[in-house]
PDB file of C-alpha atoms in Angstrom:
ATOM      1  CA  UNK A   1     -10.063  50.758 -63.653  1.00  0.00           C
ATOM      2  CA  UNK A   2     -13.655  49.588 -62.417  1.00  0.00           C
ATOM      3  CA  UNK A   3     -12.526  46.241 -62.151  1.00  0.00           C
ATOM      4  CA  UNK A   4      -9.583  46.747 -60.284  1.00  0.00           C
ATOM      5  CA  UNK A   5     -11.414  49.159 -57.649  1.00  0.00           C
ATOM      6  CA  UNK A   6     -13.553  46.429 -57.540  1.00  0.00           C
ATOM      7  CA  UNK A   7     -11.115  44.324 -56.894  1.00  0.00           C
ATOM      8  CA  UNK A   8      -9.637  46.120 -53.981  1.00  0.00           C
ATOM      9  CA  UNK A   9     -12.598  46.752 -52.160  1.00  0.00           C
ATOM     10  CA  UNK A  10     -13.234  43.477 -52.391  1.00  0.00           C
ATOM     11  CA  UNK A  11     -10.337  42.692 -50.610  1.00  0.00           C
ATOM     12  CA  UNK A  12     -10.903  45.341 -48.233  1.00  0.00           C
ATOM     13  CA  UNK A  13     -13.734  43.977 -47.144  1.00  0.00           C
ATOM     14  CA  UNK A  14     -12.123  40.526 -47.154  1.00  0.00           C
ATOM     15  CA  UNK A  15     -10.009  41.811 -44.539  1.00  0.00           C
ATOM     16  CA  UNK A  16     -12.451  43.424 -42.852  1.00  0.00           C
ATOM     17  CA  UNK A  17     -14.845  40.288 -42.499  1.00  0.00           C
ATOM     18  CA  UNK A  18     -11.727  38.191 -41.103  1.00  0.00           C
ATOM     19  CA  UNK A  19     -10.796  40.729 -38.102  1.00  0.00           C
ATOM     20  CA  UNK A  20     -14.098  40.397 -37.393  1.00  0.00           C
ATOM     21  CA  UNK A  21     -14.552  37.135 -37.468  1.00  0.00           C
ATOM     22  CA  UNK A  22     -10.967  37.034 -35.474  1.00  0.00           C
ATOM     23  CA  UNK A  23     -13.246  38.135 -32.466  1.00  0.00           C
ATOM     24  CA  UNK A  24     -14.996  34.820 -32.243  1.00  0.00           C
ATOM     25  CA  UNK A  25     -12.195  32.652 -31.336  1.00  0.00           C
ATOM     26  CA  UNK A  26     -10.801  35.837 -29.230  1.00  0.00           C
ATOM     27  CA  UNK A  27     -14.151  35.293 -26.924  1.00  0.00           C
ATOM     28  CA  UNK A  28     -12.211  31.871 -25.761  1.00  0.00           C
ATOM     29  CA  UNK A  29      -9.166  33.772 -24.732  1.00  0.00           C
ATOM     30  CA  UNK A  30     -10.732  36.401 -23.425  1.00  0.00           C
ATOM     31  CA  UNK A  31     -12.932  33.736 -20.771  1.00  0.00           C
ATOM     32  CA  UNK A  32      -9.062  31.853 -20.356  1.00  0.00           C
ATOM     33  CA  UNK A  33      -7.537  35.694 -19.510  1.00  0.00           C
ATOM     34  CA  UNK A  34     -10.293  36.295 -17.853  1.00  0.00           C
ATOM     35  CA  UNK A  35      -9.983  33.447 -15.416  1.00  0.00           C
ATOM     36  CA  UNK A  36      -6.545  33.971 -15.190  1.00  0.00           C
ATOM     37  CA  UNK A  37      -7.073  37.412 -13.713  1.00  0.00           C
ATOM     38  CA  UNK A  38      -9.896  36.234 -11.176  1.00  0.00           C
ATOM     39  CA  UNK A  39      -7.572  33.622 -10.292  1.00  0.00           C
ATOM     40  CA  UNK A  40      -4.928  35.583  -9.350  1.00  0.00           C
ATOM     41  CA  UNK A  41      -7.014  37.932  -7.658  1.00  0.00           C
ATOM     42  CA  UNK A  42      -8.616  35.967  -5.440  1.00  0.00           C
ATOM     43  CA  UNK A  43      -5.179  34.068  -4.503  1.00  0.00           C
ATOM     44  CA  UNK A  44      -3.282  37.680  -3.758  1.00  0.00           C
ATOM     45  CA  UNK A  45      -6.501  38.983  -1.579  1.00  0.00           C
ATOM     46  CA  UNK A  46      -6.658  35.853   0.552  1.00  0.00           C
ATOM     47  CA  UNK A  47      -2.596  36.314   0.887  1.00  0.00           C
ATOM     48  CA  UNK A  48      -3.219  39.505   1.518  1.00  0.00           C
ATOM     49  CA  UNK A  49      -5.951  39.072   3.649  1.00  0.00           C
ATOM     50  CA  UNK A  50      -5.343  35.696   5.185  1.00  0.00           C
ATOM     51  CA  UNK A  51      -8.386  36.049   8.466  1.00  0.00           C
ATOM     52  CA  UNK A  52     -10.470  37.625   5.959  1.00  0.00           C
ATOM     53  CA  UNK A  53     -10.801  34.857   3.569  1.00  0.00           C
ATOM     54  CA  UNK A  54     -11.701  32.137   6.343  1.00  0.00           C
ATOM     55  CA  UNK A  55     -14.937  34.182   7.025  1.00  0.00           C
ATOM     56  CA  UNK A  56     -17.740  35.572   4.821  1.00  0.00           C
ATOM     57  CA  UNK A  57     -15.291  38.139   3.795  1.00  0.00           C
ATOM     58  CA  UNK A  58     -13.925  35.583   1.386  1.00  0.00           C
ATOM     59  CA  UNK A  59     -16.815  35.818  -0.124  1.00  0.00           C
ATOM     60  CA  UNK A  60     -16.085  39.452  -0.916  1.00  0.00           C
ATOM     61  CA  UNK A  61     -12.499  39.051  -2.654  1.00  0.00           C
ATOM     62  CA  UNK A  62     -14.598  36.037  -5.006  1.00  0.00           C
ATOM     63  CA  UNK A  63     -16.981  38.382  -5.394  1.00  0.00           C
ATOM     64  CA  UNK A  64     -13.757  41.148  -6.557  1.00  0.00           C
ATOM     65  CA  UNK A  65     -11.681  39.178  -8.408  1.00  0.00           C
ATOM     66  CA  UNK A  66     -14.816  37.813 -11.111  1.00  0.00           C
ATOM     67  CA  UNK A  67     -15.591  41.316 -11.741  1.00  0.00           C
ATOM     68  CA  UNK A  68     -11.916  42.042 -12.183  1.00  0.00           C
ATOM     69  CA  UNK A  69     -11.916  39.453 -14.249  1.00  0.00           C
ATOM     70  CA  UNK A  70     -14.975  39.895 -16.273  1.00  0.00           C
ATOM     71  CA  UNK A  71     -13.699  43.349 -17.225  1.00  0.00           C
ATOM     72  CA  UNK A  72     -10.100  42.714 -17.752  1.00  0.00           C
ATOM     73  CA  UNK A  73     -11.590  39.832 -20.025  1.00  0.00           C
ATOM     74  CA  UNK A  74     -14.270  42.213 -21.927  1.00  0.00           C
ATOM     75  CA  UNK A  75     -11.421  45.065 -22.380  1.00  0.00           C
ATOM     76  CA  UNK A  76      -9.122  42.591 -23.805  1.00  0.00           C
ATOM     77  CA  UNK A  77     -11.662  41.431 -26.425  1.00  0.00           C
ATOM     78  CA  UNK A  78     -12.699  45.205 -27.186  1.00  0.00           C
ATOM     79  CA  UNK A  79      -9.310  46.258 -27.294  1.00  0.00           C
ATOM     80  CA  UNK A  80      -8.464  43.565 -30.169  1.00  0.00           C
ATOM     81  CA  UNK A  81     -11.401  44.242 -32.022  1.00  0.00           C
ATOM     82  CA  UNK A  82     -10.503  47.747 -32.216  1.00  0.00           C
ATOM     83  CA  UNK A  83      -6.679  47.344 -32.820  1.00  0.00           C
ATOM     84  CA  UNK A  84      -7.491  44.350 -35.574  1.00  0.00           C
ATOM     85  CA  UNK A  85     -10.341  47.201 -37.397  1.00  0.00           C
ATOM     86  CA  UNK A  86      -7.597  49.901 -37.103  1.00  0.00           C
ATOM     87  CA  UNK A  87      -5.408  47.943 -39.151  1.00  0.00           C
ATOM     88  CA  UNK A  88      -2.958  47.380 -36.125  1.00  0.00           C
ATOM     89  CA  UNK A  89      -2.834  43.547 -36.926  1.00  0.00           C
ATOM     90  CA  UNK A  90       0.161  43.184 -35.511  1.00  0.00           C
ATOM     91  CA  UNK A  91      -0.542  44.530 -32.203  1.00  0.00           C
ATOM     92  CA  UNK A  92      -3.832  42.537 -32.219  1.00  0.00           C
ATOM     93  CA  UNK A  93      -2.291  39.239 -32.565  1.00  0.00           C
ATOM     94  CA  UNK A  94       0.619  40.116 -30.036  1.00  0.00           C
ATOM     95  CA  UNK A  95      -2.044  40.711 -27.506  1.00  0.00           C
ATOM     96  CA  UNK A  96      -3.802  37.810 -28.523  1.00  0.00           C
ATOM     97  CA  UNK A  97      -0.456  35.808 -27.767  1.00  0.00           C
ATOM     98  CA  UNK A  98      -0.153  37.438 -24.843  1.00  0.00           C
ATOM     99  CA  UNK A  99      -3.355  36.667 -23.671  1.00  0.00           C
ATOM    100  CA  UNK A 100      -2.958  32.933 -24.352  1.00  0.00           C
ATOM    101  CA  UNK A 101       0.024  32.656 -22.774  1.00  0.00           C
ATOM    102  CA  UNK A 102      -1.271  33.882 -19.836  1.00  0.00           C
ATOM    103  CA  UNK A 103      -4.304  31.734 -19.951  1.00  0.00           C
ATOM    104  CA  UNK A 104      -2.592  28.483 -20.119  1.00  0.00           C
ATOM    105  CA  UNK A 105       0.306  29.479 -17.943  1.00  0.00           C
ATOM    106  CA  UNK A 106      -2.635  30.332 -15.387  1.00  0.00           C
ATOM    107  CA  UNK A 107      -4.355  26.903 -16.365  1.00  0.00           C
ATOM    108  CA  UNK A 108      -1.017  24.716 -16.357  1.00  0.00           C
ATOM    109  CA  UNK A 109      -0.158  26.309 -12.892  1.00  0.00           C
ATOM    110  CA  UNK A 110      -3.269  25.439 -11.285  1.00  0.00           C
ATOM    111  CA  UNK A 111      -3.794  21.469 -12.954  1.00  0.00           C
ATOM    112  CA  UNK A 112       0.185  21.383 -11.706  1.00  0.00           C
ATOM    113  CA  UNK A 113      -1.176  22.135  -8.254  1.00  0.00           C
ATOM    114  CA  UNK A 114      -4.140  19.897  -8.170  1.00  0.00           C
ATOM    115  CA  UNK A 115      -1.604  17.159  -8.924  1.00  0.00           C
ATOM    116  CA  UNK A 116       1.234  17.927  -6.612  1.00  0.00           C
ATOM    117  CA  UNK A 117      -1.981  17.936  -4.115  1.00  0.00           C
ATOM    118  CA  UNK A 118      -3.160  14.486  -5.407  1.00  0.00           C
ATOM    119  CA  UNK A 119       0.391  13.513  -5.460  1.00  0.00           C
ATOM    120  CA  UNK A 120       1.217  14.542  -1.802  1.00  0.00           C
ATOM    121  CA  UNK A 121      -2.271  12.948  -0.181  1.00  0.00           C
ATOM    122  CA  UNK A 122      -1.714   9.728  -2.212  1.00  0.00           C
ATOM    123  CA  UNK A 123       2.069   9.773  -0.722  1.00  0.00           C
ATOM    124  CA  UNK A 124       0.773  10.504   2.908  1.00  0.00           C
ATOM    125  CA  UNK A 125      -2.259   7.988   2.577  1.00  0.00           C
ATOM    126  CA  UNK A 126       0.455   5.306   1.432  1.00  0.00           C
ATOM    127  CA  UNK A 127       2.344   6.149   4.277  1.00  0.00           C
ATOM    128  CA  UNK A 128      -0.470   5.718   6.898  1.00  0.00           C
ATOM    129  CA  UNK A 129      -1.653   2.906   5.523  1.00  0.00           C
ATOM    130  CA  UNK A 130       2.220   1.247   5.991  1.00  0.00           C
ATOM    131  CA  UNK A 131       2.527   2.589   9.701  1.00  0.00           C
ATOM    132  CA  UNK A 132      -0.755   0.882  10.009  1.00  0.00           C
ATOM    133  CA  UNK A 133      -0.238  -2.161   8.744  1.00  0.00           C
ATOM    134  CA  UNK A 134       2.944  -2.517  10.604  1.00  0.00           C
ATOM    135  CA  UNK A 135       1.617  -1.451  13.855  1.00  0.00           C
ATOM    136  CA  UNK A 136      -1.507  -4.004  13.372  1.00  0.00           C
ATOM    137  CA  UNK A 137       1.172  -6.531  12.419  1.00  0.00           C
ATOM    138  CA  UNK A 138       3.466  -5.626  15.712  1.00  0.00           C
ATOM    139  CA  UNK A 139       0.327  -6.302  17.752  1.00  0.00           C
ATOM    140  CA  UNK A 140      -1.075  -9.359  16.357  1.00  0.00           C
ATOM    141  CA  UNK A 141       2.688 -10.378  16.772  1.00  0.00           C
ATOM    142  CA  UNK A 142       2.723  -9.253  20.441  1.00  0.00           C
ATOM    143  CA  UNK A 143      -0.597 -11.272  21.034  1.00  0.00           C
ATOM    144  CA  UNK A 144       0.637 -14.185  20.091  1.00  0.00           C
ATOM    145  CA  UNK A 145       4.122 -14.120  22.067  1.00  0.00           C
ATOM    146  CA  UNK A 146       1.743 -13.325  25.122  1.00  0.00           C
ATOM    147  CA  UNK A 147       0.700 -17.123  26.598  1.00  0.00           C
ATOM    148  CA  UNK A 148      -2.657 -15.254  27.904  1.00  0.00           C
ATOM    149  CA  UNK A 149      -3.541 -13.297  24.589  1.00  0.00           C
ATOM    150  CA  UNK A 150      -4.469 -16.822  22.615  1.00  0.00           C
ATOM    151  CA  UNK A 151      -5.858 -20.117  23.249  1.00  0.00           C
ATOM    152  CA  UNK A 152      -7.676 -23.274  21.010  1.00  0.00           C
ATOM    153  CA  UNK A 153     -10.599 -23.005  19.259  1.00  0.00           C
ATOM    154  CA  UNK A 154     -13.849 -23.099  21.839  1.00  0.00           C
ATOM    155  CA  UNK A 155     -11.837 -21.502  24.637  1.00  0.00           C
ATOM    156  CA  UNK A 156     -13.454 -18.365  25.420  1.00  0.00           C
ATOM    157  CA  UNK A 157     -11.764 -14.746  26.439  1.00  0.00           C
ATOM    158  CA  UNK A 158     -11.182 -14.023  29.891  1.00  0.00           C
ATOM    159  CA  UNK A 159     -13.019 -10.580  29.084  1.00  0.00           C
ATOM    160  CA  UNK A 160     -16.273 -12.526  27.477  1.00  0.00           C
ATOM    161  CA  UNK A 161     -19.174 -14.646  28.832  1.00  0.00           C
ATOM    162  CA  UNK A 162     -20.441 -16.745  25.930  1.00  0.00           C
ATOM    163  CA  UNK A 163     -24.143 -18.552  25.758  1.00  0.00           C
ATOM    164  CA  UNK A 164     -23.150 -20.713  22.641  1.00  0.00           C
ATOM    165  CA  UNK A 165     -26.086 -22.996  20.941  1.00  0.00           C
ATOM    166  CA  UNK A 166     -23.915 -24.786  18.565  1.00  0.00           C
ATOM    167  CA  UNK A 167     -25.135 -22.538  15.892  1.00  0.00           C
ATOM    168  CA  UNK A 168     -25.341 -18.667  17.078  1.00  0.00           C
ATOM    169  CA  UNK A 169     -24.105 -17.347  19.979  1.00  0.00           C
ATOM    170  CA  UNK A 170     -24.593 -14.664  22.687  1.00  0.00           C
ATOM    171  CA  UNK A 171     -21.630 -12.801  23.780  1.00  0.00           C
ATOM    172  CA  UNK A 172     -21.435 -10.347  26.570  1.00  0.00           C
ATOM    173  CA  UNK A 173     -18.306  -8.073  27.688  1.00  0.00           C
ATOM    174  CA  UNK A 174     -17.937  -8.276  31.346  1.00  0.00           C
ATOM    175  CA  UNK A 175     -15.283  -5.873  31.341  1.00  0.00           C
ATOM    176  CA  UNK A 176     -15.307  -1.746  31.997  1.00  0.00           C
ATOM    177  CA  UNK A 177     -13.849  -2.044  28.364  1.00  0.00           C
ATOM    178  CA  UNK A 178     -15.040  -1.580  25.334  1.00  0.00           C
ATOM    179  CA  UNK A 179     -14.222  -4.761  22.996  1.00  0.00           C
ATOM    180  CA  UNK A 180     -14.883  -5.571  19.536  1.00  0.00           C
ATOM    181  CA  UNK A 181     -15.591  -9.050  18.918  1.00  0.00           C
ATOM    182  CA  UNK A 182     -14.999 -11.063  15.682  1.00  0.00           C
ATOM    183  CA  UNK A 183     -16.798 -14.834  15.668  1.00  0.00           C
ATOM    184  CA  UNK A 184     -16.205 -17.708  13.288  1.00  0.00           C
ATOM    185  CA  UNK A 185     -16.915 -21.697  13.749  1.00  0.00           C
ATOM    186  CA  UNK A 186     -14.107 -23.686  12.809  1.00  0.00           C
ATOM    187  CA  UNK A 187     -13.278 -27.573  12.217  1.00  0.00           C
ATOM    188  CA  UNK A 188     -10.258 -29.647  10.610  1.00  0.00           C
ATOM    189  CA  UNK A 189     -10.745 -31.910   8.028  1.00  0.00           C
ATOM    190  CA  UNK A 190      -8.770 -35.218   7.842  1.00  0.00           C
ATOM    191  CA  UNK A 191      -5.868 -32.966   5.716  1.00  0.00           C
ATOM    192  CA  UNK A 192      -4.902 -30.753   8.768  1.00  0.00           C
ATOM    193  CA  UNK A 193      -6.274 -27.865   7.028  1.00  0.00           C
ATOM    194  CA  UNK A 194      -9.073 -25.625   9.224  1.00  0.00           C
ATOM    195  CA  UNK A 195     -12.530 -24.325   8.025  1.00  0.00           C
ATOM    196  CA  UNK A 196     -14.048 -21.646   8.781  1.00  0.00           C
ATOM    197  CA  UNK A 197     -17.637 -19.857   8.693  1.00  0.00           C
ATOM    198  CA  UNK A 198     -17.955 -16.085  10.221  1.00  0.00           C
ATOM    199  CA  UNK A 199     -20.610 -15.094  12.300  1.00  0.00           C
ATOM    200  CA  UNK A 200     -22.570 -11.819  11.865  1.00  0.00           C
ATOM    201  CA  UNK A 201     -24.127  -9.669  14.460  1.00  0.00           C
ATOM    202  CA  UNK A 202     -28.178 -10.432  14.044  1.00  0.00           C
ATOM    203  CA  UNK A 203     -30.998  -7.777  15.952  1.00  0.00           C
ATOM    204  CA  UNK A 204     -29.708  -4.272  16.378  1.00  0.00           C
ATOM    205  CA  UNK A 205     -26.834  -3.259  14.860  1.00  0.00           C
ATOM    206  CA  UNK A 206     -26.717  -6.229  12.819  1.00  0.00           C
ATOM    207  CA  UNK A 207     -25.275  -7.980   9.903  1.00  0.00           C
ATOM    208  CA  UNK A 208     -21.531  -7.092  11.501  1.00  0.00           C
ATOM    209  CA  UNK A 209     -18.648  -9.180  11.159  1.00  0.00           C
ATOM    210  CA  UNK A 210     -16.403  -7.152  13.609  1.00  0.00           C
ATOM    211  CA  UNK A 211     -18.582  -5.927  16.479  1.00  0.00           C
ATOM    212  CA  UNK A 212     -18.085  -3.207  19.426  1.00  0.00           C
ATOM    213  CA  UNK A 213     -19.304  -4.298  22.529  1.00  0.00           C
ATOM    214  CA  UNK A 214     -19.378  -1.954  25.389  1.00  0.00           C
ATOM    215  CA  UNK A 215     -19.013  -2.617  29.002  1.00  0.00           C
ATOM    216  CA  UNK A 216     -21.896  -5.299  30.785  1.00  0.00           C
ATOM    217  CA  UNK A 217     -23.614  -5.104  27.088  1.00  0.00           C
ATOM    218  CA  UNK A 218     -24.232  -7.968  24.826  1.00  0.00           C
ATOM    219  CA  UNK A 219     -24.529  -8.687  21.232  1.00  0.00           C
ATOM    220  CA  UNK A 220     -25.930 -11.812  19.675  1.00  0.00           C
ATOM    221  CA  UNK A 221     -24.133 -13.611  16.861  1.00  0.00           C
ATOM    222  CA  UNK A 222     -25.667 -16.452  13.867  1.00  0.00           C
ATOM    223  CA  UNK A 223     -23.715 -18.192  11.202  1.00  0.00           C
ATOM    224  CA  UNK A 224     -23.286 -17.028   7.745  1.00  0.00           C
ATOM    225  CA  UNK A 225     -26.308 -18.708   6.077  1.00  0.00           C
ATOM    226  CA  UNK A 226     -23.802 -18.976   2.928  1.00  0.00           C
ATOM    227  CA  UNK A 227     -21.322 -21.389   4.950  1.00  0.00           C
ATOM    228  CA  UNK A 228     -23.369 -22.237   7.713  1.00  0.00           C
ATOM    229  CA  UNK A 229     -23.956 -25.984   6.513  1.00  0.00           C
ATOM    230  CA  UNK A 230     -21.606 -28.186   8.172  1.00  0.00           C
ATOM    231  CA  UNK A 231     -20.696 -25.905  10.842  1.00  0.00           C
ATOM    232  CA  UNK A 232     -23.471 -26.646  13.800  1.00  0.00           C
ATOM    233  CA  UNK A 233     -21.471 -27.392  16.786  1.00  0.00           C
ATOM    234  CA  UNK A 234     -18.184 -26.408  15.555  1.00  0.00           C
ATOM    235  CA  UNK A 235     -16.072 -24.273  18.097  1.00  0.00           C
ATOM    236  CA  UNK A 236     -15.924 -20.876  17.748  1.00  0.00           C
ATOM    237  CA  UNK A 237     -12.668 -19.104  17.032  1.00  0.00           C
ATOM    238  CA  UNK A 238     -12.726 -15.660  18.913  1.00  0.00           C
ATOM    239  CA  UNK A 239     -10.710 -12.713  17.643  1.00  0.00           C
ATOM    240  CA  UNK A 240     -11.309  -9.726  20.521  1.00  0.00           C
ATOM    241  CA  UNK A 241      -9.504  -6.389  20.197  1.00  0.00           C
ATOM    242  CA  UNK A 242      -8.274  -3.591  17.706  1.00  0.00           C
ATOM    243  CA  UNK A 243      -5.008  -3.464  16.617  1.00  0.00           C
ATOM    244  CA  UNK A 244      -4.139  -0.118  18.313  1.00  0.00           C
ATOM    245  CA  UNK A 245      -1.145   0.428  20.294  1.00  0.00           C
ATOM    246  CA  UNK A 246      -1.418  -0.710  24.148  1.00  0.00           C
ATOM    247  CA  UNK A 247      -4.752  -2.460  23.283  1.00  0.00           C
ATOM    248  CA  UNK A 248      -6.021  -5.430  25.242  1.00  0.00           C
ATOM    249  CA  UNK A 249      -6.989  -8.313  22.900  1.00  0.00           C
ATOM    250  CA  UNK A 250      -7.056 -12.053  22.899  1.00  0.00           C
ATOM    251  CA  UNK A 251      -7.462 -14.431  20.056  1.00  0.00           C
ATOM    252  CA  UNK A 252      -7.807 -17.963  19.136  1.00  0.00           C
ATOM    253  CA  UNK A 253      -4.753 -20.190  18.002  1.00  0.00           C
ATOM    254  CA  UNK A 254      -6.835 -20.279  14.330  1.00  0.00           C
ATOM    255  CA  UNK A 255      -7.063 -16.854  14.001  1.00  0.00           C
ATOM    256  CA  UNK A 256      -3.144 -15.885  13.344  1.00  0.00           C
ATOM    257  CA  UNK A 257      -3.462 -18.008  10.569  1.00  0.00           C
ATOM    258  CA  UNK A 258      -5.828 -15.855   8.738  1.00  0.00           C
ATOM    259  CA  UNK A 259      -4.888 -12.498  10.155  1.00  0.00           C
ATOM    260  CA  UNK A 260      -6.917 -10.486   7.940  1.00  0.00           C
ATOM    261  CA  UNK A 261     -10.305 -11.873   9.080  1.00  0.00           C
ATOM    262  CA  UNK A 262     -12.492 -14.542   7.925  1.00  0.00           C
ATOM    263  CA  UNK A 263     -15.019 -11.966   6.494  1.00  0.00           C
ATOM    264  CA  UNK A 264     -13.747  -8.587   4.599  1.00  0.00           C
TER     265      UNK A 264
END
C-alpha cells in the first residue's frame, strides 16, 4: 500500500512540476499575444483617431495599446497557470493554441505587409528609373537631331566661355542659366577608335565630374591624374545640360558615343 501511495504522489507531483514548468515556454506566447494585442490596438486607435495619431497624441494610443498589451499578455499567462494547476489541462493548452495562433497570425500579417511595402516601392522605383531612362534617352536623342545641340571635339558651347591650357581648363556660363558642365580630353588613335580622360572640378566644390554652374560664375577644371598622361593638348569634349524635359543642352559629336559619361 505504501509503495503504491508512494507511487502516486509521485506522479502527482510529476504532473505538478510539468504545468509548472509549462509556464516557461507560455512566457514566449504570452510576449507574441501580447504584441499581437498592442498591435492591434494601436492600428484601430490611429483608424479611429486618424488627426490624433499624426500629433503627440499618437504617442498616447502607443502609450494605450503596450499597457493593453502587457496585461492582456500577463492575464493570459496567469490564467494558464491557474487552469494547468486546476487540472483543466485541456483548457490550458486550448488557450495556449489560441494564443499562438494569434501571435503568428499577428506576426505573419505584419512581415506580409512589410513585403507588399518592399514589393510596391521596389515596383515604383523600377518604374521611375524606366521613365527616366527613357526620357534621358529621348533627350540625348533630341540633341543630337538638333544641328545646334552638337559639334566636334574642341568646339565650345554657345552658352560657355572656355580659357583652355591644354591641360585644365576654366569654364564660365555666360548665360542667365544654370548649366552643368561635364569635361573630358579626347584623341583618335590610328584605329578610328577615340580616347578619353574626364576632367574634375579642382578649388571649391571640387573633385566633380558633372558640375553646376550658375549664371556669370565659373568653375575650373584639371585632368584626371589617373589618365592624364597623353592627353595635354587634346580637345575637350563638352557635355552641357541635364537630361530633363525642355532642357537646353549641347554636346560634343564624341559624347553620344558614350552616353553614360566618361566618369561614373
Amino acid at each position: 500500500m505504501t509503495t503504491a501511495a508512494n507511487t502516486t504522489a509521485g506522479a502527482r507531483w510529476q504532473k505538478l512540476l510539468f504545468q509548472l514548468a509549462l509556464s516557461v515556454p507560455e512566457l514566449a506566447i504570452a510576449g507574441g499575444f501580447g504584441f499581437a494585442v498592442f498591435w492591434g490596438a494601436t492600428a484601430l486607435g490611429c483608424r479611429a483617431l486618424y488627426p490624433v495619431c499624426d500629433s503627440a497624441g499618437g504617442l498616447a494610443i502607443v502609450v494605450v495599446g503596450l499597457i493593453a498589451g502587457i496585461l492582456v499578455a500577463s492575464g493570459y499567462w496567469v490564467l494558464a497557470l491557474v487552469l494547468g494547476l486546476g487540472g483543466r489541462h485541456r483548457a490550458r493548452y486550448a488557450l495556449d493554441a489560441l494564443a499562438a495562433v494569434v501571435a503568428s497570425a499577428t506576426y505573419g500579417a505584419l512581415m506580409w505587409r512589410e513585403h507588399s511595402i518592399e514589393v510596391a516601392y521596389r515596383t515604383e522605383r523600377e518604374a521611375a528609373e524606366r521613365s527616366e531612362a527613357a526620357a534621358r534617352e529621348a533627350w540625348i536623342a533630341a540633341l543630337r537631331q538638333n544641328p545646334d545641340g552638337h559639334g566636334p571635339p574642341g568646339v565650345v558651347p554657345p552658352m560657355l566661355e572656355v580659357v583652355d591650357d591644354g591641360r585644365g581648363a576654366e569654364v564660365t556660363n555666360t548665360t542667365r542659366e544654370w548649366h552643368t558642365v561635364a569635361l573630358a580630353r579626347v584623341w583618335q588613335n590610328d584605329q578610328g577608335v577615340w580616347r578619353a580622360c574626364p576632367l574634375l572640378t579642382v578649388g571649391e566644390g571640387s573633385a566633380n565630374y558633372r558640375f553646376s554652374i550658375g549664371p556669370g560664375q565659373a568653375a575650373r577644371y584639371a585632368l584626371l591624374p589617373e589618365c592624364a598622361a597623353g592627353f595635354d593638348g587634346a580637345p575637350l569634349e563638352y557635355r552641357v545640360g541635364d537630361p530633363l524635359p525642355n532642357a537646353t543642352g549641347w554636346w560634343s559629336d564624341t559624347a553620344f558615343a558614350v552616353p553614360d559619361g566618361r566618369l561614373r
